[in-house]
Amino acid sequence: MTQGFRLRMAMATLVGTVRVGSGFLFVALCKQAVDTATGRAEGELAICVAALIATLVIELLCTSASNRITEVAEADMQDAIRQRLFGRLLTATWAARQTHHTADLLTRLTDDSRMAAECLCRTIPTTITALVQLVGAFLLLWHFSPSLALLLLFLLPAFTLAGKVYFRKVRTLQCRLRHTESRLSEHIQDSLQHRVLLLTYRHTVRTAEVLGALHRSRHHLVRRKTSLTDRSRTAVLAGFEAGYLAAFLWGITGLRNGTVSFGLMTAYLQLAAQIQRPTAQLARLLPQLIQSHTAFSRLADIDRLPVEPEPVGAEQTEDTQPVGIALRNITFAYAEQEPPVFRHFSHTFPPGSHTAIMGITGTGKSTLLRLLLALLQPQEGEMELYSTEDGKRKATPISAATRSQMVYVPQGNSLLSGTIRQNLLLGKPDATEEEMWEALHTAAADFVADLRDGLDTRCGEHGHRLSEGQAQRIAIARGLLRRGAVLLLDEISASLDEQTETLLMSRLAEARRSHTVLFVTHRSSVLAYCDHTLRLASLERTVLSMSKTRSFHE
C-alpha cells in the first residue's frame, strides 16, 4: 500500500524530526537565556532571545510543511488504495466476489481505506517522530542529570506496560465493532433498495427495530471499547504525571541545595514535558494503530480474492462467422457438500441455432449461463466454442477470453444510473446515433423517441422513471450493440406483454438470424422462434435435451 508514497512518508517523518530537533534546541537556549539573565552564565541575552525566536519560526514552518505533506499524501493514498482494490473486485472470480455483501465491500473501500491511509501517512510518521522526541529528550536529560533520567525511564514503562493489558482487549472489540458496522451498512442498503416491498408488506416498523437493535449492539461495543481505551490511556498518563512531578521535585530539591540553577530547573521541566508529550501522543496513537490493524486485515481480504486470468487472444470479432457451443461430460457443484447442479451433462448448440432453455426454478438455467460466460468452472468435463471454415472444425476452450464472443442480457432491470445513451454506449463505446436507434428498434424500444430527452433521458437508480419492461428492452438494445457471435438472453420477455413480446421476438429472430442464440425462458410462446429446446429437469437434477422443429407443440 505504501508503494509510490514512501518518499512522502519519509519526508513527513524527516520534517517532523527537524521540528523535534528545534524543540531540543529551544530547551538548551532557554536554559542559557535564564542562566545568562540570572548571572549564572556568560553571554549576550539578546543573541539568546533572537535564537529562541528563530527556533520557534523553524518549528512553525516544519509543522506547517509536515501537515501539508501529510494531508495531500493521505488523500492520494486513499484514492490509490481504493482504485487498486476496486479493480481487484471487478476482476475477481464470480464465486469469490459472491462471498461478500456489497454494503460490506463499500464500507471497506471507504472507511477502511481511509483508516489505512491515515495510519500509513499520518499515524506512522507521527509515531516515529514521537519516538525520536522521546529518545532525544531522554538523552538530553541524561546529559543534565543521569539520575533523573533513570528515574523517569523506570516510571514511564511501568505505567505503559500496565496500560498494554487493555490494548489487546481493545483490538478484539475493534474487530467486532467493524463487523457490526458492516452489518449496519448491509441492513440499510437492503432496506432502501427494497423499501417498496417493505411498505407493501407493512414491515417498516420491524425493519426499523432491527436497525435499532444493531445500533444498540454497536453502542454497547463502543462503550466497552471506550472504557478499556480510557483505562489504558489513564494508566499511561499516570506515568506521565508521575514523571513530571519527579522532575519538578528533583529540580526544587536541587535549587534548595544549590546544585541546580534556575536555567537547569527550566530545562528539567521542559524536558519532562518533552518526554511527557510524545509518550501521551504514543498512548493516543496506539488505539489508532489497533483500529488500522483491523482495517488492514479487512482490506487484505479483498486483496487476496482470486482474480480471473488475463484473457489472451480475446479480441472481439465482427459477427461474420457462426459459432457453436459444445459441452461434453460437464459436472458442476457450487460446493463439495452440495449435490451437483450438473452431472455428466453433454449438449451441443449448433452454429446459428436458436435454442430455448426451459425448466423449473433451481434446475440450473442461470448456472449454465455462468458456465458459458466462464464465471464458473466445471469440476469435470470440457466446454468449447467451435466454428466450421472450409470444411475444417476450429474449436476454442471456453474461458474468460471467449467471453468477448458472448452477448449477455441478464434478467430483470440491469440499467446503470445515468442516461439511456450512457447505458447503450456501455455495449459499444463508439456506437453512432444510427446504430443506437437501430438497436433500440430491434429491441422494440422505439418508445425512447417519444421521451422528452430521447437518448439523454436519465434512468435513475435501477432504471427509475422507466417501467420494468422498458428498462428490459433498453438493456436488450445495449446487448445488441455489443459484437459477439453468441447471444445469452435470460428471461428477456418476462416483463413484457404478449404483443410487445411478439414484436421483440420477431425482430430479434430476423436481425440475429445467423447468430447462435440461447433463450432462458419460462414462456412457451418463445418456442415458436426457436429451432431447438433444452429442457432441464428437476428430478435428481438430471438434464434432458430435446430437439424440435418449428412445428413442435407442447
XYZ file of C-alpha atoms in Angstrom:
554
model
C 0.000 0.000 0.000
C 2.915 2.365 0.609
C 4.373 1.821 -2.858
C 4.699 5.197 -4.530
C 4.229 7.054 -1.226
C 7.333 6.052 0.742
C 9.267 9.170 -0.226
C 6.480 11.445 1.005
C 6.161 9.407 4.203
C 9.929 9.740 4.729
C 9.749 13.494 4.055
C 6.948 13.921 6.599
C 8.995 11.963 9.139
C 12.150 13.980 8.374
C 10.366 17.318 8.688
C 8.840 16.137 11.967
C 12.295 15.147 13.218
C 13.669 18.590 12.335
C 10.788 20.104 14.300
C 11.697 17.919 17.291
C 15.346 18.957 16.957
C 14.372 22.619 17.010
C 12.403 21.883 20.189
C 15.518 20.444 21.857
C 17.497 23.481 20.733
C 14.788 25.671 22.244
C 15.249 23.895 25.613
C 19.016 24.462 25.551
C 18.580 28.111 24.569
C 16.015 28.647 27.337
C 18.482 27.298 29.896
C 21.215 29.532 28.508
C 18.936 32.601 28.490
C 17.769 32.067 32.083
C 21.286 31.425 33.349
C 22.531 34.484 31.463
C 19.748 36.642 32.923
C 20.471 35.415 36.468
C 24.225 35.765 36.116
C 24.982 32.030 36.267
C 26.379 32.041 32.721
C 28.138 34.456 30.395
C 26.743 35.563 27.043
C 24.560 38.080 25.263
C 20.919 37.846 26.288
C 19.780 39.485 23.037
C 21.503 36.785 20.999
C 19.768 34.086 23.076
C 16.369 35.722 22.548
C 16.975 36.039 18.794
C 17.977 32.378 18.634
C 14.835 31.414 20.594
C 12.668 33.309 18.094
C 14.462 31.609 15.190
C 13.828 28.124 16.648
C 10.132 28.944 17.121
C 9.878 30.068 13.469
C 11.600 26.868 12.304
C 9.226 24.790 14.425
C 6.180 26.562 12.988
C 7.420 26.136 9.404
C 8.138 22.446 9.983
C 4.691 21.911 11.490
C 3.037 23.609 8.509
C 5.127 21.664 5.959
C 4.525 18.360 7.738
C 0.762 18.922 7.821
C 0.694 19.831 4.129
C 2.720 16.795 3.055
C 0.621 14.511 5.246
C -2.779 15.828 4.124
C -2.025 15.518 0.407
C -0.310 12.128 0.732
C -3.167 10.750 2.828
C -5.798 11.797 0.272
C -3.742 10.430 -2.639
C -3.050 7.151 -0.867
C -6.706 6.617 -0.015
C -7.576 7.104 -3.683
C -4.793 4.728 -4.742
C -5.867 2.011 -2.285
C -9.497 2.339 -3.295
C -8.604 2.335 -7.006
C -6.500 -0.811 -6.726
C -8.959 -2.758 -4.604
C -11.872 -1.627 -6.772
C -10.038 -3.045 -9.750
C -9.455 -6.225 -7.781
C -13.164 -6.592 -7.109
C -14.006 -6.018 -10.759
C -11.599 -8.742 -11.871
C -12.219 -11.194 -9.006
C -13.757 -14.524 -9.838
C -17.530 -14.601 -9.641
C -17.608 -17.204 -6.847
C -15.093 -15.260 -4.708
C -16.947 -11.986 -5.185
C -20.230 -13.536 -4.009
C -18.793 -14.252 -0.541
C -19.044 -10.555 0.446
C -22.082 -8.333 0.697
C -21.965 -5.202 -1.461
C -22.529 -2.903 1.537
C -19.661 -4.566 3.418
C -17.365 -4.081 0.425
C -18.441 -0.447 0.185
C -17.582 0.066 3.870
C -14.163 -1.437 3.296
C -13.467 0.695 0.236
C -14.486 3.910 2.024
C -13.977 3.733 5.794
C -11.257 1.084 5.944
C -9.248 2.613 3.096
C -9.456 5.996 4.858
C -8.216 4.489 8.135
C -5.403 2.638 6.360
C -4.235 5.780 4.537
C -4.430 7.817 7.750
C -2.344 5.219 9.564
C 0.344 4.981 6.881
C 0.642 8.678 6.024
C -0.091 10.282 9.383
C -0.010 7.879 12.327
C 3.214 6.027 11.469
C 5.310 9.159 10.691
C 3.900 10.801 13.827
C 4.767 7.707 15.863
C 8.331 7.693 14.558
C 8.686 11.410 15.306
C 7.294 10.888 18.813
C 9.780 8.087 19.438
C 12.631 10.315 18.224
C 11.434 13.065 20.546
C 11.151 10.644 23.460
C 14.647 9.216 22.954
C 16.177 12.633 22.285
C 14.595 14.165 25.394
C 15.829 11.258 27.495
C 19.403 11.622 26.167
C 19.401 15.377 26.749
C 18.062 14.868 30.258
C 20.758 12.238 30.793
C 23.305 14.887 29.840
C 21.964 17.207 32.521
C 21.098 14.623 35.210
C 21.621 10.847 34.684
C 19.862 10.015 37.941
C 16.672 11.881 36.993
C 16.748 10.311 33.509
C 16.945 6.807 35.030
C 14.079 7.599 37.388
C 11.860 8.679 34.502
C 12.999 5.675 32.485
C 11.673 3.432 35.260
C 8.374 5.251 35.838
C 7.101 5.584 32.273
C 7.498 1.949 31.082
C 5.959 0.652 34.302
C 2.724 2.547 33.725
C 2.836 1.914 29.953
C 3.003 -1.849 30.494
C 0.029 -1.587 32.826
C -1.959 0.028 30.020
C -0.855 -2.529 27.426
C -3.031 -5.205 29.057
C -6.118 -3.320 27.952
C -4.946 -2.709 24.397
C -5.279 -6.386 23.461
C -8.918 -6.347 24.517
C -9.432 -3.116 22.585
C -8.148 -4.775 19.409
C -10.646 -7.636 19.767
C -13.508 -5.215 20.383
C -12.464 -3.145 17.377
C -12.791 -6.190 15.104
C -16.284 -6.874 16.458
C -17.197 -3.208 16.048
C -16.152 -3.143 12.381
C -18.168 -6.311 11.759
C -21.230 -4.725 13.377
C -20.809 -1.581 11.278
C -20.714 -3.710 8.143
C -23.958 -5.413 9.209
C -25.482 -1.956 9.716
C -24.491 -0.926 6.191
C -25.876 -4.165 4.759
C -29.211 -3.720 6.554
C -29.569 -0.069 5.490
C -28.690 -0.800 1.862
C -31.026 -3.791 1.597
C -33.865 -1.881 3.254
C -33.517 1.162 0.994
C -33.270 -0.962 -2.147
C -36.397 -2.914 -1.243
C -38.341 -0.170 0.517
C -41.400 -0.654 -1.716
C -41.545 -4.313 -0.704
C -41.236 -3.355 2.974
C -44.041 -0.808 2.599
C -46.415 -3.223 0.888
C -45.637 -5.966 3.406
C -46.087 -3.451 6.257
C -42.673 -4.414 7.529
C -41.211 -0.960 8.037
C -41.591 -0.947 11.822
C -39.883 -4.308 12.153
C -37.089 -3.172 9.835
C -36.562 -0.046 11.946
C -36.492 -2.227 15.083
C -33.764 -4.400 13.572
C -31.743 -1.273 12.816
C -32.289 -0.127 16.412
C -31.028 -3.478 17.708
C -27.902 -3.171 15.581
C -27.401 0.387 16.838
C -27.701 -0.831 20.428
C -25.166 -3.567 19.758
C -22.791 -1.032 18.237
C -23.377 1.365 21.144
C -22.559 -1.405 23.629
C -19.308 -2.217 21.813
C -18.362 1.476 21.580
C -18.939 1.920 25.328
C -16.819 -1.132 26.168
C -14.049 -0.067 23.786
C -14.107 3.491 25.116
C -13.949 2.233 28.706
C -10.956 -0.004 28.009
C -9.233 2.719 25.998
C -9.728 5.208 28.845
C -8.304 2.763 31.373
C -5.224 2.044 29.297
C -4.738 5.719 28.490
C -5.194 6.672 32.151
C -2.527 4.172 33.177
C -0.076 5.668 30.683
C -0.946 9.265 31.585
C -0.434 8.443 35.267
C 3.143 7.611 34.361
C 3.495 10.983 32.631
C 2.214 12.875 35.620
C 4.481 10.911 37.917
C 7.463 11.711 35.679
C 6.648 15.412 35.566
C 6.202 15.516 39.340
C 9.509 13.698 39.781
C 11.307 16.247 37.577
C 9.701 19.128 39.455
C 10.616 17.749 42.893
C 14.122 16.900 41.689
C 14.558 20.472 40.471
C 13.293 22.272 43.557
C 15.404 19.988 45.765
C 18.454 20.964 43.697
C 17.525 24.631 43.955
C 17.291 24.312 47.713
C 20.667 22.604 47.907
C 22.265 24.985 45.413
C 23.182 22.226 42.953
C 20.654 23.273 40.321
C 20.412 26.673 38.638
C 17.166 28.343 37.581
C 18.100 27.646 33.968
C 18.663 23.953 34.674
C 15.371 23.820 36.598
C 13.667 25.228 33.498
C 15.391 22.612 31.365
C 14.237 19.826 33.723
C 10.607 20.872 33.459
C 10.766 21.377 29.708
C 12.461 18.023 29.137
C 9.933 16.322 31.394
C 7.261 17.850 29.144
C 9.270 16.768 26.081
C 9.148 13.216 27.427
C 5.548 13.517 28.565
C 4.216 14.916 25.288
C 5.433 12.134 22.948
C 4.507 9.459 25.451
C 0.983 10.866 25.688
C 0.953 11.043 21.907
C 2.013 7.411 21.652
C -0.744 6.452 24.084
C -3.256 8.203 21.827
C -1.791 6.727 18.641
C -1.744 3.147 19.858
C -5.560 2.705 19.688
C -5.439 4.222 16.187
C -2.821 1.671 15.195
C -5.067 -1.084 16.579
C -8.041 0.206 14.571
C -5.840 0.456 11.497
C -4.700 -3.133 12.004
C -8.338 -4.201 11.719
C -8.749 -2.061 8.584
C -5.621 -3.602 7.033
C -6.978 -7.091 7.693
C -10.318 -6.260 6.053
C -8.617 -4.682 3.037
C -6.260 -7.656 2.766
C -9.320 -9.906 2.450
C -10.140 -8.064 -0.768
C -6.532 -8.103 -1.907
C -6.463 -11.893 -1.517
C -9.540 -12.513 -3.660
C -8.573 -14.725 -6.617
C -8.789 -12.914 -9.924
C -9.586 -14.260 -13.325
C -6.613 -14.965 -15.570
C -5.893 -12.220 -18.044
C -7.642 -13.098 -21.315
C -5.210 -13.899 -24.107
C -6.283 -13.606 -27.724
C -9.748 -12.438 -26.744
C -10.326 -9.783 -29.340
C -13.903 -9.166 -30.323
C -14.637 -10.014 -33.923
C -17.217 -8.858 -36.377
C -20.150 -11.247 -36.482
C -19.237 -12.913 -39.766
C -18.654 -16.495 -38.704
C -21.391 -18.525 -36.924
C -20.143 -20.061 -33.689
C -21.482 -23.125 -31.897
C -21.121 -24.395 -28.331
C -20.136 -27.929 -27.347
C -20.450 -29.212 -23.773
C -19.070 -32.656 -23.000
C -19.491 -34.603 -19.778
C -19.920 -31.490 -17.577
C -20.153 -31.928 -13.811
C -20.550 -28.887 -11.593
C -21.456 -28.236 -7.950
C -21.200 -24.976 -6.025
C -19.658 -26.735 -3.040
C -18.331 -30.201 -2.309
C -21.020 -30.951 0.252
C -23.833 -29.848 -2.068
C -25.425 -32.050 -4.746
C -24.167 -31.248 -8.256
C -26.251 -28.976 -10.444
C -24.993 -30.885 -13.486
C -23.677 -34.418 -13.572
C -22.006 -35.741 -16.767
C -24.019 -33.317 -18.896
C -23.356 -33.102 -22.637
C -25.079 -30.916 -25.187
C -24.315 -29.118 -28.437
C -25.708 -25.781 -29.587
C -25.060 -25.774 -33.367
C -23.728 -22.621 -35.051
C -26.550 -20.251 -35.903
C -29.117 -22.197 -33.861
C -31.779 -20.568 -31.690
C -32.394 -22.624 -28.531
C -34.928 -22.183 -25.749
C -33.648 -23.349 -22.357
C -36.552 -24.250 -20.114
C -37.109 -25.842 -16.729
C -38.484 -25.079 -13.325
C -36.612 -22.858 -10.893
C -33.494 -24.459 -9.464
C -32.676 -26.782 -12.344
C -29.539 -24.901 -13.389
C -30.563 -22.465 -16.139
C -28.704 -19.478 -14.657
C -25.804 -21.740 -13.683
C -25.493 -22.884 -17.294
C -25.157 -19.281 -18.449
C -22.492 -18.612 -15.820
C -20.565 -21.636 -17.041
C -20.774 -20.422 -20.634
C -19.567 -16.985 -19.515
C -16.675 -18.668 -17.665
C -17.791 -17.065 -14.405
C -17.812 -20.598 -13.014
C -15.614 -23.551 -13.908
C -16.882 -27.136 -14.008
C -15.214 -29.742 -11.820
C -15.248 -32.171 -14.744
C -15.804 -32.037 -18.469
C -14.994 -29.769 -21.388
C -16.655 -26.666 -22.825
C -15.707 -25.090 -26.130
C -16.794 -22.713 -28.842
C -16.412 -24.055 -32.357
C -16.894 -22.970 -35.943
C -16.533 -24.604 -39.321
C -14.484 -22.939 -42.026
C -13.618 -24.544 -45.365
C -14.874 -27.850 -44.028
C -12.482 -27.745 -41.058
C -13.641 -27.567 -37.450
C -11.958 -24.932 -35.307
C -12.538 -25.168 -31.523
C -11.577 -22.888 -28.626
C -11.983 -23.862 -24.940
C -14.455 -21.630 -23.107
C -12.630 -19.246 -20.772
C -12.531 -15.582 -19.814
C -11.003 -14.974 -23.254
C -14.052 -16.340 -25.106
C -16.345 -14.030 -23.141
C -15.726 -11.458 -25.859
C -17.785 -13.688 -28.175
C -20.763 -13.595 -25.800
C -23.565 -11.043 -25.682
C -25.222 -11.393 -22.270
C -28.503 -9.773 -21.281
C -29.356 -10.654 -17.656
C -32.875 -10.940 -16.359
C -34.513 -8.072 -14.515
C -33.556 -4.421 -14.535
C -29.816 -4.121 -15.158
C -29.586 -0.455 -16.173
C -26.906 1.686 -14.556
C -27.623 5.119 -13.132
C -27.213 7.637 -15.938
C -28.783 8.404 -19.288
C -30.111 5.925 -21.817
C -27.259 6.985 -24.111
C -24.660 6.160 -21.441
C -26.217 2.751 -20.896
C -26.195 1.991 -24.625
C -22.582 3.100 -25.021
C -21.636 0.528 -22.403
C -22.350 -2.075 -25.119
C -20.345 -0.232 -27.758
C -18.444 2.919 -26.682
C -18.057 4.189 -30.259
C -21.645 3.498 -31.353
C -23.198 6.089 -33.635
C -26.659 7.567 -33.186
C -27.859 5.486 -36.119
C -26.547 2.285 -34.543
C -28.174 3.106 -31.202
C -31.572 3.786 -32.776
C -31.287 0.603 -34.850
C -30.558 -1.445 -31.701
C -33.485 0.179 -29.899
C -35.758 -0.621 -32.835
C -34.674 -4.280 -32.860
C -35.312 -4.433 -29.106
C -38.816 -2.985 -29.589
C -37.720 0.088 -27.629
C -38.860 2.738 -30.105
C -40.661 4.433 -27.200
C -37.349 6.176 -26.389
C -38.003 8.549 -29.297
C -41.175 9.735 -27.553
C -39.383 10.604 -24.322
C -38.800 14.310 -23.766
C -34.997 13.987 -23.699
C -34.758 10.985 -26.001
C -31.418 9.199 -25.634
C -30.389 11.694 -22.944
C -33.267 10.720 -20.636
C -31.909 9.896 -17.195
C -32.756 6.437 -15.899
C -32.082 6.986 -12.207
C -31.136 4.222 -9.794
C -32.227 0.813 -11.109
C -33.928 2.437 -14.105
C -36.159 4.737 -12.051
C -38.777 6.546 -14.204
C -38.943 3.567 -16.564
C -41.182 0.526 -16.303
C -39.625 -2.912 -15.873
C -40.452 -3.765 -19.478
C -38.973 -0.526 -20.817
C -35.782 -0.955 -18.808
C -35.514 -4.557 -20.002
C -35.803 -3.554 -23.668
C -33.144 -0.848 -23.293
C -30.869 -3.482 -21.724
C -31.518 -5.743 -24.720
C -30.597 -2.893 -27.095
C -27.406 -2.350 -25.099
C -26.531 -6.015 -25.571
C -27.292 -5.933 -29.276
C -24.760 -3.132 -29.754
C -22.035 -5.391 -28.457
C -20.250 -7.516 -31.028
C -20.412 -11.234 -30.403
C -21.466 -14.394 -32.174
C -23.415 -15.911 -29.251
C -26.385 -14.255 -27.518
C -27.269 -15.344 -23.986
C -30.695 -13.906 -23.193
C -32.014 -14.557 -19.691
C -35.808 -14.117 -19.336
C -35.773 -11.077 -21.601
C -39.557 -11.129 -22.135
C -40.593 -11.810 -18.539
C -41.812 -8.208 -18.027
C -43.412 -7.778 -21.442
C -46.989 -8.106 -22.535
C -47.848 -10.607 -25.250
C -47.970 -8.067 -28.070
C -44.616 -6.482 -27.208
C -43.058 -9.919 -26.731
C -44.198 -10.994 -30.209
C -42.769 -7.809 -31.746
C -39.460 -8.210 -29.880
C -39.008 -11.895 -30.725
C -39.807 -11.437 -34.389
C -37.341 -8.556 -34.747
C -34.640 -10.454 -32.850
C -35.110 -13.579 -34.970
C -34.790 -11.502 -38.151
C -31.822 -9.361 -37.038
C -29.807 -12.193 -35.486
C -30.654 -14.975 -37.923
C -27.015 -16.140 -38.268
C -26.178 -15.835 -34.571
C -26.286 -18.599 -32.011
C -28.952 -17.538 -29.545
C -29.843 -19.102 -26.189
C -33.139 -18.006 -24.640
C -33.586 -18.852 -20.966
C -37.337 -18.630 -20.562
C -40.434 -19.914 -18.819
C -42.735 -18.800 -21.655
C -43.801 -21.406 -24.167
C -44.536 -18.619 -26.668
C -40.773 -18.216 -27.170
C -40.607 -21.744 -28.631
C -42.134 -20.530 -31.888
C -38.952 -18.547 -32.558
C -36.528 -21.351 -31.713
C -35.427 -24.460 -33.597
C -34.185 -26.317 -30.517
C -35.292 -26.711 -26.929
C -33.161 -27.743 -23.973
C -35.265 -28.855 -21.022
C -33.615 -29.048 -17.617
C -35.430 -31.472 -15.324
C -35.531 -31.226 -11.549
C -35.764 -34.953 -10.885
C -32.386 -35.876 -9.399
C -31.033 -32.868 -11.316
C -30.940 -34.945 -14.498
C -30.529 -32.874 -17.624
C -32.651 -33.810 -20.626
C -32.439 -32.296 -24.073
C -34.997 -32.434 -26.828
C -34.646 -31.333 -30.428
C -37.675 -29.977 -32.143
C -38.853 -28.356 -35.292
C -40.718 -25.098 -35.581
C -43.977 -27.071 -35.714
C -43.324 -28.508 -32.243
C -46.274 -28.039 -29.883
C -46.130 -28.674 -26.150
